Short mmCIF file of C-alpha atoms in Angstrom, two decimals:
data_model
loop_
_atom_site.label_atom_id
_atom_site.label_comp_id
_atom_site.label_asym_id
_atom_site.label_seq_id
_atom_site.Cartn_x
_atom_site.Cartn_y
_atom_site.Cartn_z
CA UNK A 1 -0.03 -0.05 -0.02
CA UNK A 2 0.98 3.60 -0.47
CA UNK A 3 2.42 5.20 2.67
CA UNK A 4 1.89 8.95 2.99
CA UNK A 5 4.30 10.93 5.18
CA UNK A 6 3.30 14.45 6.13
CA UNK A 7 5.68 17.11 7.35
CA UNK A 8 6.07 18.85 9.59
CA UNK A 9 4.19 17.19 12.43
CA UNK A 10 3.29 20.50 13.94
CA UNK A 11 3.46 23.91 12.36
CA UNK A 12 3.26 27.00 14.50
CA UNK A 13 2.35 30.21 12.71
CA UNK A 14 0.36 33.45 13.22
CA UNK A 15 -2.82 34.63 11.50
CA UNK A 16 -1.95 36.37 8.21
CA UNK A 17 1.05 34.21 7.62
CA UNK A 18 1.47 31.66 4.79
CA UNK A 19 1.33 27.92 5.63
CA UNK A 20 3.06 25.25 3.53
CA UNK A 21 2.20 21.62 4.34
CA UNK A 22 3.97 18.68 2.67
CA UNK A 23 2.74 15.16 1.85
CA UNK A 24 5.19 12.67 0.45
CA UNK A 25 4.16 9.25 -0.98
CA UNK A 26 6.18 6.10 -0.81
CA UNK A 27 5.42 5.54 -4.54
CA UNK A 28 4.02 7.62 -7.30
CA UNK A 29 0.32 8.49 -6.81
CA UNK A 30 -1.57 7.44 -9.83
CA UNK A 31 -3.06 10.37 -11.87
CA UNK A 32 -2.28 12.72 -9.02
CA UNK A 33 -5.29 11.28 -7.08
CA UNK A 34 -4.50 13.14 -3.88
CA UNK A 35 -6.90 14.94 -1.51
CA UNK A 36 -6.47 17.13 1.46
CA UNK A 37 -8.79 17.39 4.46
CA UNK A 38 -9.09 19.75 7.39
CA UNK A 39 -10.19 18.40 10.73
CA UNK A 40 -11.10 20.44 13.84
CA UNK A 41 -11.40 18.85 17.37
CA UNK A 42 -14.63 16.88 17.74
CA UNK A 43 -15.56 17.22 14.04
CA UNK A 44 -15.39 15.08 10.97
CA UNK A 45 -12.76 15.81 8.29
CA UNK A 46 -13.71 18.38 5.67
CA UNK A 47 -12.66 17.98 2.06
CA UNK A 48 -10.45 20.83 0.85
CA UNK A 49 -8.73 19.69 -2.20
CA UNK A 50 -9.09 16.73 -4.66
CA UNK A 51 -7.05 15.75 -7.68
CA UNK A 52 -4.04 17.41 -6.02
CA UNK A 53 -5.09 20.95 -7.02
CA UNK A 54 -8.94 21.17 -7.35
CA UNK A 55 -10.68 22.98 -4.60
CA UNK A 56 -13.86 21.41 -3.25
CA UNK A 57 -17.13 23.30 -3.30
CA UNK A 58 -17.25 26.22 -0.97
CA UNK A 59 -13.50 26.20 -0.06
CA UNK A 60 -11.90 29.62 0.04
CA UNK A 61 -9.25 30.51 -2.58
CA UNK A 62 -6.63 30.98 0.04
CA UNK A 63 -6.31 27.18 0.02
CA UNK A 64 -4.39 25.74 -2.89
CA UNK A 65 -2.88 22.34 -3.65
CA UNK A 66 0.00 21.44 -5.87
CA UNK A 67 2.41 18.65 -6.69
CA UNK A 68 2.61 15.46 -8.62
CA UNK A 69 4.12 12.00 -8.51
CA UNK A 70 5.28 11.53 -4.90
CA UNK A 71 5.43 15.20 -3.59
CA UNK A 72 2.34 17.22 -2.82
CA UNK A 73 1.81 20.61 -1.09
CA UNK A 74 -1.15 22.28 0.53
CA UNK A 75 -0.68 26.09 0.83
CA UNK A 76 -2.79 28.39 2.81
CA UNK A 77 -1.89 31.86 1.58
CA UNK A 78 -3.05 33.97 4.53
CA UNK A 79 -4.01 32.17 7.69
CA UNK A 80 -7.43 33.08 9.22
CA UNK A 81 -8.08 32.13 12.86
CA UNK A 82 -10.46 29.38 11.71
CA UNK A 83 -7.69 27.67 9.77
CA UNK A 84 -5.90 26.32 12.76
CA UNK A 85 -6.61 22.58 12.74
CA UNK A 86 -5.13 19.19 11.71
CA UNK A 87 -4.71 18.64 7.95
CA UNK A 88 -4.57 15.19 6.37
CA UNK A 89 -3.62 14.10 2.84
CA UNK A 90 -5.18 10.99 1.27
CA UNK A 91 -4.34 9.12 -1.88
CA UNK A 92 -6.90 7.34 -3.93
CA UNK A 93 -4.75 6.29 -6.85
CA UNK A 94 -4.47 2.72 -5.57
CA UNK A 95 -6.43 0.59 -3.17
CA UNK A 96 -6.37 0.54 -0.20
CA UNK A 97 -6.87 4.30 0.05
CA UNK A 98 -4.54 5.70 2.64
CA UNK A 99 -4.12 8.83 4.70
CA UNK A 100 -1.12 10.59 6.10
CA UNK A 101 -0.65 10.87 9.81
CA UNK A 102 -1.60 14.58 9.82
CA UNK A 103 0.02 18.01 10.31
CA UNK A 104 -1.26 20.11 13.24
CA UNK A 105 -1.36 23.76 12.35
CA UNK A 106 -1.30 25.70 15.65
CA UNK A 107 -1.36 29.31 16.52
CA UNK A 108 2.10 30.69 17.44
CA UNK B 1 -27.45 19.19 1.41
CA UNK B 2 -26.64 15.54 1.98
CA UNK B 3 -26.53 14.48 5.63
CA UNK B 4 -25.09 11.29 7.08
CA UNK B 5 -25.74 9.91 10.57
CA UNK B 6 -24.05 6.93 12.11
CA UNK B 7 -25.92 4.80 14.66
CA UNK B 8 -25.07 1.73 16.67
CA UNK B 9 -23.82 0.53 20.06
CA UNK B 10 -21.09 2.59 21.70
CA UNK B 11 -19.75 -0.44 23.54
CA UNK B 12 -18.82 -3.88 22.19
CA UNK B 13 -17.27 -6.78 24.05
CA UNK B 14 -14.02 -8.29 22.79
CA UNK B 15 -14.56 -11.08 20.23
CA UNK B 16 -18.02 -9.89 19.40
CA UNK B 17 -19.30 -8.10 16.29
CA UNK B 18 -19.41 -4.37 15.85
CA UNK B 19 -22.48 -3.28 13.92
CA UNK B 20 -23.05 0.28 12.63
CA UNK B 21 -25.66 1.84 10.37
CA UNK B 22 -25.32 5.04 8.33
CA UNK B 23 -28.51 6.84 7.34
CA UNK B 24 -28.39 9.14 4.36
CA UNK B 25 -30.83 12.04 4.28
CA UNK B 26 -31.53 14.96 2.00
CA UNK B 27 -30.05 13.08 -0.94
CA UNK B 28 -30.03 9.96 -2.87
CA UNK B 29 -28.11 6.79 -1.89
CA UNK B 30 -28.36 5.45 -5.46
CA UNK B 31 -25.52 5.87 -7.90
CA UNK B 32 -22.97 6.74 -5.26
CA UNK B 33 -20.12 4.99 -3.35
CA UNK B 34 -20.30 4.97 0.45
CA UNK B 35 -17.40 4.33 2.74
CA UNK B 36 -16.51 3.62 6.37
CA UNK B 37 -13.50 5.27 7.86
CA UNK B 38 -12.25 5.06 11.44
CA UNK B 39 -9.97 7.10 13.70
CA UNK B 40 -8.52 5.92 16.99
CA UNK B 41 -8.26 8.58 19.63
CA UNK B 42 -5.53 10.99 18.90
CA UNK B 43 -4.49 9.11 15.74
CA UNK B 44 -4.95 9.26 11.98
CA UNK B 45 -7.61 7.97 9.65
CA UNK B 46 -8.01 4.48 8.23
CA UNK B 47 -10.24 3.62 5.30
CA UNK B 48 -12.19 0.40 6.13
CA UNK B 49 -13.99 -0.05 2.80
CA UNK B 50 -16.73 1.07 0.53
CA UNK B 51 -19.92 -0.10 -0.97
CA UNK B 52 -21.71 0.99 -4.12
CA UNK B 53 -25.51 1.45 -4.15
CA UNK B 54 -25.76 -1.77 -6.16
CA UNK B 55 -24.04 -3.70 -3.38
CA UNK B 56 -20.56 -4.00 -4.86
CA UNK B 57 -17.89 -3.76 -2.21
CA UNK B 58 -14.15 -3.08 -1.78
CA UNK B 59 -12.46 -3.66 1.52
CA UNK B 60 -9.14 -2.76 3.01
CA UNK B 61 -7.07 -5.91 2.92
CA UNK B 62 -5.92 -5.23 6.47
CA UNK B 63 -9.56 -5.76 7.57
CA UNK B 64 -11.01 -7.75 4.76
CA UNK B 65 -11.37 -11.05 6.64
CA UNK B 66 -13.54 -9.45 9.37
CA UNK B 67 -15.54 -6.81 7.39
CA UNK B 68 -18.90 -7.00 5.72
CA UNK B 69 -20.81 -4.02 4.31
CA UNK B 70 -24.37 -3.95 3.07
CA UNK B 71 -26.80 -1.37 1.59
CA UNK B 72 -30.55 -0.95 1.87
CA UNK B 73 -31.56 1.64 -0.75
CA UNK B 74 -35.19 1.58 0.33
CA UNK B 75 -34.14 2.82 3.71
CA UNK B 76 -31.26 4.95 2.32
CA UNK B 77 -28.96 3.17 4.74
CA UNK B 78 -25.72 1.28 4.51
CA UNK B 79 -24.16 -0.81 7.30
CA UNK B 80 -20.80 -2.09 8.60
CA UNK B 81 -20.22 -5.32 10.48
CA UNK B 82 -16.71 -5.93 11.94
CA UNK B 83 -16.32 -9.30 13.53
CA UNK B 84 -14.02 -10.58 16.33
CA UNK B 85 -13.24 -7.17 17.66
CA UNK B 86 -10.34 -6.32 19.93
CA UNK B 87 -9.36 -3.22 21.86
CA UNK B 88 -7.47 -2.21 18.76
CA UNK B 89 -10.83 -1.66 17.01
CA UNK B 90 -11.72 1.12 19.51
CA UNK B 91 -12.14 4.26 17.47
CA UNK B 92 -14.50 6.91 16.11
CA UNK B 93 -16.21 5.39 13.13
CA UNK B 94 -17.27 7.67 10.32
CA UNK B 95 -19.47 7.02 7.34
CA UNK B 96 -18.76 9.14 4.19
CA UNK B 97 -19.75 9.53 0.62
CA UNK B 98 -17.40 9.19 -2.21
CA UNK B 99 -15.84 6.87 -4.78
CA UNK B 100 -12.31 7.96 -4.23
CA UNK B 101 -12.27 11.03 -1.96
CA UNK B 102 -14.93 11.89 0.50
CA UNK B 103 -17.05 14.95 0.17
CA UNK B 104 -19.69 14.32 2.79
CA UNK B 105 -19.11 12.81 6.25
CA UNK B 106 -21.22 11.79 9.22
CA UNK B 107 -20.39 13.33 12.58
CA UNK B 108 -18.81 10.11 13.73
CA UNK B 109 -19.62 7.63 16.43
CA UNK B 110 -17.30 6.39 19.13
CA UNK B 111 -17.14 2.65 19.53
CA UNK B 112 -15.28 1.23 22.54
CA UNK B 113 -14.31 -2.40 22.72
CA UNK B 114 -14.16 -3.48 26.31
CA UNK B 115 -15.57 -6.23 28.63
#
């Protein structure tokens, strides 16, 4: 199965700053089938990005995804207070679908 | 707006079967794939498997020998059975919609395996 490794484990930033989160796959992700989710405490994950770079419905344009092959990035251009959460990447290029271990974005 | 709601026992004894149901409202269950995903406390997400509205299933090989999923389109529900549970199966279980990625999720239900 494809193992996804996210870095950093924790990212401490301030509102207004730019956040860059990384997701690296153990093998090439077929057709760049990679998604990103945001999860806040006590809530279900929320789909942000699919197909590596396509924003889901209703997702603000400060969220963007990029990358291909084995290296993918989620960028939040200007952090809002509500963006501090845990972020997960997920690959769906091959079964079983797998998730990264998460990056916690915390307020500095 | 599609809404999903998990239901089922919050406590299951070791070696017994975990059974959960997800009810889909404000949307159609037909022509979609539906998945179960779990998350142990403080840990990451694990895809358990998916079922199409026709009943076709795909399971995570790590759980395949213990998992069965079913769908009842007349009740707009789909279900998860996980047999021979152990403490390692303690987690929040989510149902979600999606063939590959998941755009609608239930709120999750905590299932604890303990005697």
